[in-house]
């Protein structure tokens, strides 16, 4: 093939790739990135195998450059995928944080807003706190 044909194929591939990727919905980008990372892993293995069978120093330098670039591309792809998946993860809370589930929901934004309900619920009633050992609790008293 002539150099004009190679250039034509390259330009058409660029336009076709841009059109295909731009039409993909944003929810599919994470699975596509994971698939691309798998392909980059295969490319890295191929670069290692090709570099291992070199016969000249020029081929060795080009092979090592291919290995470095493939490694950077693959690790960067996994980092981007991990960051994208982190955007969809629910925030984790420590077990002692208010609103971490299982307990009172006061103070988590859905209650009175000040968190005073939780403090009042935790404190004993004032009448029973001031009663001594011989005093009645008010039940049945006239």
XYZ file of C-alpha atoms in Angstrom, residues 30-100:
71
model
C -16.817 2.521 32.760
C -17.294 -0.929 31.178
C -15.627 0.324 27.997
C -12.655 1.571 30.005
C -12.359 -1.818 31.709
C -12.346 -3.542 28.335
C -9.745 -1.110 27.024
C -7.577 -1.834 30.067
C -7.707 -5.548 29.255
C -6.604 -4.796 25.687
C -3.739 -2.661 27.007
C -2.645 -5.592 29.155
C -2.425 -7.751 26.030
C -0.468 -4.990 24.290
C 1.969 -4.880 27.212
C 2.537 -8.637 27.035
C 3.082 -8.351 23.275
C 5.609 -5.549 23.765
C 7.508 -7.652 26.314
C 7.580 -10.659 23.979
C 8.661 -8.554 20.988
C 11.386 -6.825 22.993
C 12.694 -10.158 24.226
C 13.428 -11.301 20.673
C 15.289 -8.196 19.475
C 18.650 -8.404 17.743
C 19.835 -4.783 17.679
C 20.115 -1.967 20.176
C 17.685 0.231 18.226
C 15.000 -2.442 18.437
C 15.733 -2.870 22.149
C 15.318 0.861 22.827
C 12.063 1.005 20.837
C 10.787 -2.118 22.623
C 11.613 -0.713 26.060
C 9.877 2.538 25.130
C 6.829 0.513 24.031
C 6.841 -1.368 27.353
C 7.032 1.848 29.376
C 4.278 3.556 27.388
C 2.014 0.492 27.497
C 2.521 0.236 31.269
C 1.727 3.917 31.816
C -1.342 3.616 29.599
C -2.617 0.511 31.385
C -2.024 1.814 34.937
C -3.554 5.177 34.041
C -6.588 3.425 32.588
C -7.105 1.425 35.765
C -6.725 4.593 37.869
C -9.335 6.409 35.771
C -11.705 3.427 35.971
C -11.274 3.248 39.743
C -11.992 6.950 40.063
C -15.079 6.661 37.859
C -16.399 3.772 39.941
C -15.703 5.794 43.094
C -18.106 8.450 41.857
C -20.939 5.907 41.961
C -20.066 4.459 45.399
C -22.148 5.419 48.416
C -20.222 7.372 51.077
C -19.123 5.207 53.967
C -19.614 6.351 57.544
C -17.849 5.275 60.694
C -19.925 3.180 63.131
C -20.080 6.007 65.721
C -21.198 8.727 63.301
C -24.748 10.060 63.661
C -27.045 8.756 60.988
C -24.927 5.680 60.330
